[in-house]
PDB file of C-alpha atoms in Angstrom:
ATOM      1  CA  MET K  29     131.160 145.467  98.957  1.00  0.00           C
ATOM      2  CA  THR K  30     133.778 148.446  99.092  1.00  0.00           C
ATOM      3  CA  GLU K  31     132.920 151.446  97.491  1.00  0.00           C
ATOM      4  CA  MET K  32     134.190 155.413  97.229  1.00  0.00           C
ATOM      5  CA  VAL K  33     132.088 157.222  99.530  1.00  0.00           C
ATOM      6  CA  SER K  34     133.165 160.318  97.919  1.00  0.00           C
ATOM      7  CA  GLU K  35     135.213 162.290  95.884  1.00  0.00           C
ATOM      8  CA  LEU K  36     137.784 165.567  97.014  1.00  0.00           C
ATOM      9  CA  ARG K  37     137.313 168.931  95.470  1.00  0.00           C
ATOM     10  CA  TYR K  38     139.746 171.315  95.989  1.00  0.00           C
ATOM     11  CA  GLU K  39     138.728 175.019  95.648  1.00  0.00           C
ATOM     12  CA  THR K  40     139.870 177.035  92.849  1.00  0.00           C
ATOM     13  CA  ALA K  41     138.175 180.169  92.915  1.00  0.00           C
ATOM     14  CA  THR K  42     140.638 183.278  93.399  1.00  0.00           C
ATOM     15  CA  ALA K  43     141.431 184.815  96.314  1.00  0.00           C
ATOM     16  CA  LYS K  44     139.157 186.824  98.458  1.00  0.00           C
ATOM     17  CA  LYS K  45     140.664 189.938  99.448  1.00  0.00           C
ATOM     18  CA  THR K  46     140.853 190.904 103.353  1.00  0.00           C
ATOM     19  CA  LYS K  47     142.015 194.272 104.613  1.00  0.00           C
ATOM     20  CA  VAL K  48     143.506 194.300 108.051  1.00  0.00           C
ATOM     21  CA  THR K  49     143.989 197.795 109.775  1.00  0.00           C
ATOM     22  CA  VAL K  50     146.966 197.178 112.006  1.00  0.00           C
ATOM     23  CA  THR K  51     146.678 199.922 114.585  1.00  0.00           C
ATOM     24  CA  ALA K  52     150.158 200.574 116.804  1.00  0.00           C
ATOM     25  CA  THR K  53     149.455 202.922 119.880  1.00  0.00           C
ATOM     26  CA  PRO K  54     152.182 204.303 122.480  1.00  0.00           C
ATOM     27  CA  LEU K  55     152.850 202.632 125.827  1.00  0.00           C
ATOM     28  CA  ALA K  56     154.029 204.535 128.849  1.00  0.00           C
ATOM     29  CA  ALA K  57     156.437 201.191 129.355  1.00  0.00           C
ATOM     30  CA  ALA K  58     158.388 198.781 127.794  1.00  0.00           C
ATOM     31  CA  PRO K  59     157.641 197.265 124.872  1.00  0.00           C
ATOM     32  CA  TRP K  60     156.571 201.042 124.362  1.00  0.00           C
ATOM     33  CA  VAL K  61     154.351 200.348 121.466  1.00  0.00           C
ATOM     34  CA  GLY K  62     151.015 197.973 121.619  1.00  0.00           C
ATOM     35  CA  PHE K  63     149.346 196.697 118.582  1.00  0.00           C
ATOM     36  CA  ALA K  64     145.712 195.628 118.039  1.00  0.00           C
ATOM     37  CA  MET K  65     144.300 194.478 114.591  1.00  0.00           C
ATOM     38  CA  ALA K  66     141.036 194.781 112.768  1.00  0.00           C
ATOM     39  CA  ALA K  67     139.947 192.490 109.950  1.00  0.00           C
ATOM     40  CA  ASP K  68     137.423 193.317 107.189  1.00  0.00           C
ATOM     41  CA  TYR K  69     136.123 190.423 105.520  1.00  0.00           C
ATOM     42  CA  PRO K  70     133.790 191.684 102.594  1.00  0.00           C
ATOM     43  CA  ASP K  71     133.622 188.097 101.540  1.00  0.00           C
ATOM     44  CA  LYS K  72     132.432 184.784 103.179  1.00  0.00           C
ATOM     45  CA  GLY K  73     135.197 182.364 104.513  1.00  0.00           C
ATOM     46  CA  GLY K  74     136.563 184.085 107.514  1.00  0.00           C
ATOM     47  CA  LYS K  75     136.436 186.018 110.698  1.00  0.00           C
ATOM     48  CA  GLN K  76     138.300 187.731 113.615  1.00  0.00           C
ATOM     49  CA  ASP K  77     139.018 186.656 117.000  1.00  0.00           C
ATOM     50  CA  GLY K  78     140.783 188.960 118.909  1.00  0.00           C
ATOM     51  CA  ASP K  79     144.466 188.607 117.597  1.00  0.00           C
ATOM     52  CA  LYS K  80     143.485 185.326 115.716  1.00  0.00           C
ATOM     53  CA  LEU K  81     142.565 185.620 111.983  1.00  0.00           C
ATOM     54  CA  LYS K  82     140.559 182.465 111.005  1.00  0.00           C
ATOM     55  CA  PHE K  83     139.642 181.339 107.585  1.00  0.00           C
ATOM     56  CA  ASP K  84     137.054 178.760 106.747  1.00  0.00           C
ATOM     57  CA  ALA K  85     137.495 175.080 105.539  1.00  0.00           C
ATOM     58  CA  GLY K  86     136.895 175.264 101.753  1.00  0.00           C
ATOM     59  CA  ALA K  87     137.312 179.209 101.551  1.00  0.00           C
ATOM     60  CA  GLY K  88     140.310 179.047  99.563  1.00  0.00           C
ATOM     61  CA  GLU K  89     143.050 181.238  99.677  1.00  0.00           C
ATOM     62  CA  PHE K  90     143.308 185.306 100.685  1.00  0.00           C
ATOM     63  CA  ASP K  91     144.757 188.490 100.018  1.00  0.00           C
ATOM     64  CA  LEU K  92     145.550 190.169 102.793  1.00  0.00           C
ATOM     65  CA  SER K  93     146.464 193.704 102.792  1.00  0.00           C
ATOM     66  CA  PHE K  94     147.636 194.597 106.402  1.00  0.00           C
ATOM     67  CA  GLU K  95     147.372 198.470 106.376  1.00  0.00           C
ATOM     68  CA  LEU K  96     149.341 200.490 109.374  1.00  0.00           C
ATOM     69  CA  ASP K  97     147.760 202.928 111.297  1.00  0.00           C
ATOM     70  CA  ASP K  98     150.820 204.385 113.196  1.00  0.00           C
ATOM     71  CA  GLN K  99     149.572 206.604 116.395  1.00  0.00           C
ATOM     72  CA  THR K 100     153.058 206.287 117.780  1.00  0.00           C
ATOM     73  CA  ALA K 101     155.643 208.993 117.354  1.00  0.00           C
ATOM     74  CA  LEU K 102     157.945 206.451 116.758  1.00  0.00           C
ATOM     75  CA  ASN K 103     157.460 206.586 112.440  1.00  0.00           C
ATOM     76  CA  LEU K 104     156.865 202.968 112.364  1.00  0.00           C
ATOM     77  CA  ALA K 105     156.628 201.151 109.359  1.00  0.00           C
ATOM     78  CA  PHE K 106     156.701 198.029 107.824  1.00  0.00           C
ATOM     79  CA  TYR K 107     160.379 196.622 106.179  1.00  0.00           C
ATOM     80  CA  PRO K 108     160.708 197.297 102.423  1.00  0.00           C
ATOM     81  CA  SER K 109     161.339 193.839 101.932  1.00  0.00           C
ATOM     82  CA  PRO K 110     158.222 191.779 102.320  1.00  0.00           C
ATOM     83  CA  ALA K 111     160.231 188.569 103.515  1.00  0.00           C
ATOM     84  CA  ASP K 112     161.579 190.696 106.582  1.00  0.00           C
ATOM     85  CA  ALA K 113     157.963 192.421 107.036  1.00  0.00           C
ATOM     86  CA  ILE K 114     156.381 189.113 107.875  1.00  0.00           C
ATOM     87  CA  TRP K 115     158.387 186.092 109.156  1.00  0.00           C
ATOM     88  CA  VAL K 116     155.875 183.248 110.245  1.00  0.00           C
ATOM     89  CA  ALA K 117     155.955 179.808 111.554  1.00  0.00           C
ATOM     90  CA  VAL K 118     153.614 176.990 111.526  1.00  0.00           C
ATOM     91  CA  GLY K 119     152.271 176.505 115.652  1.00  0.00           C
ATOM     92  CA  THR K 120     152.160 179.288 118.322  1.00  0.00           C
ATOM     93  CA  THR K 121     155.188 180.040 119.149  1.00  0.00           C
ATOM     94  CA  CYS K 122     156.113 183.446 117.340  1.00  0.00           C
ATOM     95  CA  PRO K 123     158.771 183.198 115.128  1.00  0.00           C
ATOM     96  CA  THR K 124     162.527 184.465 115.568  1.00  0.00           C
ATOM     97  CA  GLN K 125     163.353 183.889 112.173  1.00  0.00           C
ATOM     98  CA  ALA K 126     162.219 184.536 108.500  1.00  0.00           C
ATOM     99  CA  GLY K 127     159.581 182.110 107.113  1.00  0.00           C
ATOM    100  CA  ASN K 128     156.542 181.288 105.014  1.00  0.00           C
ATOM    101  CA  GLY K 129     155.115 178.641 107.444  1.00  0.00           C
ATOM    102  CA  ASP K 130     156.093 176.014 105.255  1.00  0.00           C
ATOM    103  CA  GLY K 131     154.628 177.601 102.143  1.00  0.00           C
ATOM    104  CA  ALA K 132     151.437 178.735 104.023  1.00  0.00           C
ATOM    105  CA  ILE K 133     152.247 182.335 103.278  1.00  0.00           C
ATOM    106  CA  THR K 134     153.367 184.324 100.394  1.00  0.00           C
ATOM    107  CA  ALA K 135     155.115 187.497 100.734  1.00  0.00           C
ATOM    108  CA  VAL K 136     153.769 189.410  97.859  1.00  0.00           C
ATOM    109  CA  SER K 137     154.747 193.583  98.194  1.00  0.00           C
ATOM    110  CA  ALA K 138     155.641 195.866 100.846  1.00  0.00           C
ATOM    111  CA  THR K 139     155.473 199.950 100.972  1.00  0.00           C
ATOM    112  CA  ASN K 140     156.117 202.051 104.612  1.00  0.00           C
ATOM    113  CA  LYS K 141     152.308 201.448 105.767  1.00  0.00           C
ATOM    114  CA  LYS K 142     150.950 198.455 103.468  1.00  0.00           C
ATOM    115  CA  LEU K 143     152.244 194.637 103.599  1.00  0.00           C
ATOM    116  CA  VAL K 144     149.890 192.006 101.147  1.00  0.00           C
ATOM    117  CA  VAL K 145     150.179 188.538 101.366  1.00  0.00           C
ATOM    118  CA  THR K 146     148.576 185.787 100.101  1.00  0.00           C
ATOM    119  CA  ASN K 147     147.220 183.392 102.853  1.00  0.00           C
ATOM    120  CA  ALA K 148     146.787 179.746 100.862  1.00  0.00           C
ATOM    121  CA  ASN K 149     144.476 178.001 103.367  1.00  0.00           C
ATOM    122  CA  SER K 150     145.184 175.083 101.921  1.00  0.00           C
ATOM    123  CA  VAL K 151     145.445 172.833 104.899  1.00  0.00           C
ATOM    124  CA  PRO K 152     144.064 173.072 108.321  1.00  0.00           C
ATOM    125  CA  GLN K 153     146.490 174.094 110.716  1.00  0.00           C
ATOM    126  CA  THR K 154     147.649 177.412 112.797  1.00  0.00           C
ATOM    127  CA  LEU K 155     150.288 180.097 111.991  1.00  0.00           C
ATOM    128  CA  THR K 156     152.097 182.648 114.329  1.00  0.00           C
ATOM    129  CA  PHE K 157     153.511 185.663 112.049  1.00  0.00           C
ATOM    130  CA  ALA K 158     155.578 188.585 113.341  1.00  0.00           C
ATOM    131  CA  LEU K 159     154.862 191.295 111.532  1.00  0.00           C
ATOM    132  CA  ARG K 160     157.654 193.724 111.647  1.00  0.00           C
ATOM    133  CA  PHE K 161     158.273 197.101 111.567  1.00  0.00           C
ATOM    134  CA  SER K 162     161.152 199.697 111.538  1.00  0.00           C
ATOM    135  CA  GLY K 163     161.037 203.023 113.536  1.00  0.00           C
ATOM    136  CA  ILE K 164     162.987 205.345 115.738  1.00  0.00           C
ATOM    137  CA  GLN K 165     164.511 203.977 119.262  1.00  0.00           C
ATOM    138  CA  SER K 166     162.730 204.650 122.234  1.00  0.00           C
ATOM    139  CA  SER K 167     163.755 204.637 125.813  1.00  0.00           C
ATOM    140  CA  GLY K 168     166.243 201.763 124.745  1.00  0.00           C
ATOM    141  CA  ASN K 169     163.936 199.614 122.968  1.00  0.00           C
ATOM    142  CA  TYR K 170     165.311 199.495 119.390  1.00  0.00           C
ATOM    143  CA  PRO K 171     163.764 198.293 115.790  1.00  0.00           C
ATOM    144  CA  PRO K 172     162.167 195.776 115.058  1.00  0.00           C
ATOM    145  CA  TYR K 173     159.231 196.745 116.385  1.00  0.00           C
ATOM    146  CA  VAL K 174     156.846 193.294 116.211  1.00  0.00           C
ATOM    147  CA  TYR K 175     153.429 192.277 116.603  1.00  0.00           C
ATOM    148  CA  ASP K 176     152.751 188.717 116.631  1.00  0.00           C
ATOM    149  CA  PRO K 177     149.075 187.695 116.155  1.00  0.00           C
ATOM    150  CA  GLU K 178     147.945 184.278 114.780  1.00  0.00           C
ATOM    151  CA  ILE K 179     146.177 182.738 111.476  1.00  0.00           C
ATOM    152  CA  VAL K 180     144.049 179.764 111.717  1.00  0.00           C
ATOM    153  CA  ASN K 181     143.350 177.994 108.590  1.00  0.00           C
ATOM    154  CA  GLY K 182     140.372 175.563 107.756  1.00  0.00           C
ATOM    155  CA  GLY K 183     141.895 174.594 104.653  1.00  0.00           C
ATOM    156  CA  GLY K 184     141.282 175.037 101.080  1.00  0.00           C
ATOM    157  CA  ARG K 185     139.585 171.020 100.580  1.00  0.00           C
ATOM    158  CA  VAL K 186     135.970 170.728 101.269  1.00  0.00           C
ATOM    159  CA  PHE K 187     134.208 167.188 101.150  1.00  0.00           C
ATOM    160  CA  GLU K 188     131.379 166.295  99.127  1.00  0.00           C
ATOM    161  CA  ASP K 189     128.119 165.488 101.581  1.00  0.00           C
ATOM    162  CA  ASN K 190     126.817 161.996 100.870  1.00  0.00           C
ATOM    163  CA  GLY K 191     123.735 162.749 102.946  1.00  0.00           C
ATOM    164  CA  GLU K 192     124.534 160.047 105.834  1.00  0.00           C
ATOM    165  CA  ASP K 193     126.130 161.085 108.884  1.00  0.00           C
ATOM    166  CA  ASP K 194     129.001 158.645 109.442  1.00  0.00           C
ATOM    167  CA  ASP K 195     131.835 158.768 107.467  1.00  0.00           C
ATOM    168  CA  ASP K 196     134.966 157.058 107.178  1.00  0.00           C
ATOM    169  CA  ARG K 197     137.515 159.540 107.224  1.00  0.00           C
ATOM    170  CA  GLY K 198     140.852 159.592 108.690  1.00  0.00           C
ATOM    171  CA  GLU K 199     142.725 161.821 110.835  1.00  0.00           C
ATOM    172  CA  GLN K 200     143.895 163.903 107.809  1.00  0.00           C
ATOM    173  CA  GLY K 201     140.565 164.675 106.259  1.00  0.00           C
ATOM    174  CA  GLU K 202     140.810 161.759 103.742  1.00  0.00           C
ATOM    175  CA  TRP K 203     138.246 159.683 102.667  1.00  0.00           C
ATOM    176  CA  GLY K 204     138.349 155.930 102.948  1.00  0.00           C
ATOM    177  CA  LYS K 205     136.552 153.127 101.835  1.00  0.00           C
ATOM    178  CA  ARG K 206     133.694 151.324 103.539  1.00  0.00           C
ATOM    179  CA  GLU K 207     132.208 148.332 104.233  1.00  0.00           C
ATOM    180  CA  ASP K 208     128.430 147.860 103.512  1.00  0.00           C
TER     181      ASP K 208
END
C-alpha cells in the first residue's frame, strides 16, 4: 500500500528583524580596513558564527539591518543604491559583480550608515555577500572598501513530524511515498 507520509508546510509569518552592527577599524597595512560584525537576533531562528549569519530551517524570512560603526578616518559609507551596497552570490566565493544570490536577498534601502535587506531563507544554501563602502583613498587603497561575510540559510520549509524515525525524503527534502 502506498500513502503520503506527510504534507509540506510553508512559513508565512512576517519577516523577523535582525540588527547587524558592522564595525570598521583601521589597520596598519593593506587592506587598511578591518571589518567585524555582531548580530542581534531578538527572535529565535538564527545565530552568528564568526563571519557567518546562520538562519534555521523553517524560521522564515529575516529583515537584516546592517548598521555601520566606522572607527576609521576614511569616512566610510554604504553606497547609496542598495544594489551597489550589497552584492550576493550563491556559494562561498566573494561576489565580483552585482547580484542577489538567485533572488535569496532583496536589497531594500541604503543610507550612509545603514543598509536594509530581506533574506528570504527559502531554501538551504550558503550565500557570500560583499558589503560595499565608499570612502576616501588611503595609502593607495581605493574605494570600494569591501567586507565579505556569509549567510547560511536552513530554508523556509519545515516538515510535519509523522512520529516515525525513518522517512523517505529525497535529496531536496521533499517527502516521497513509502511502501508499507
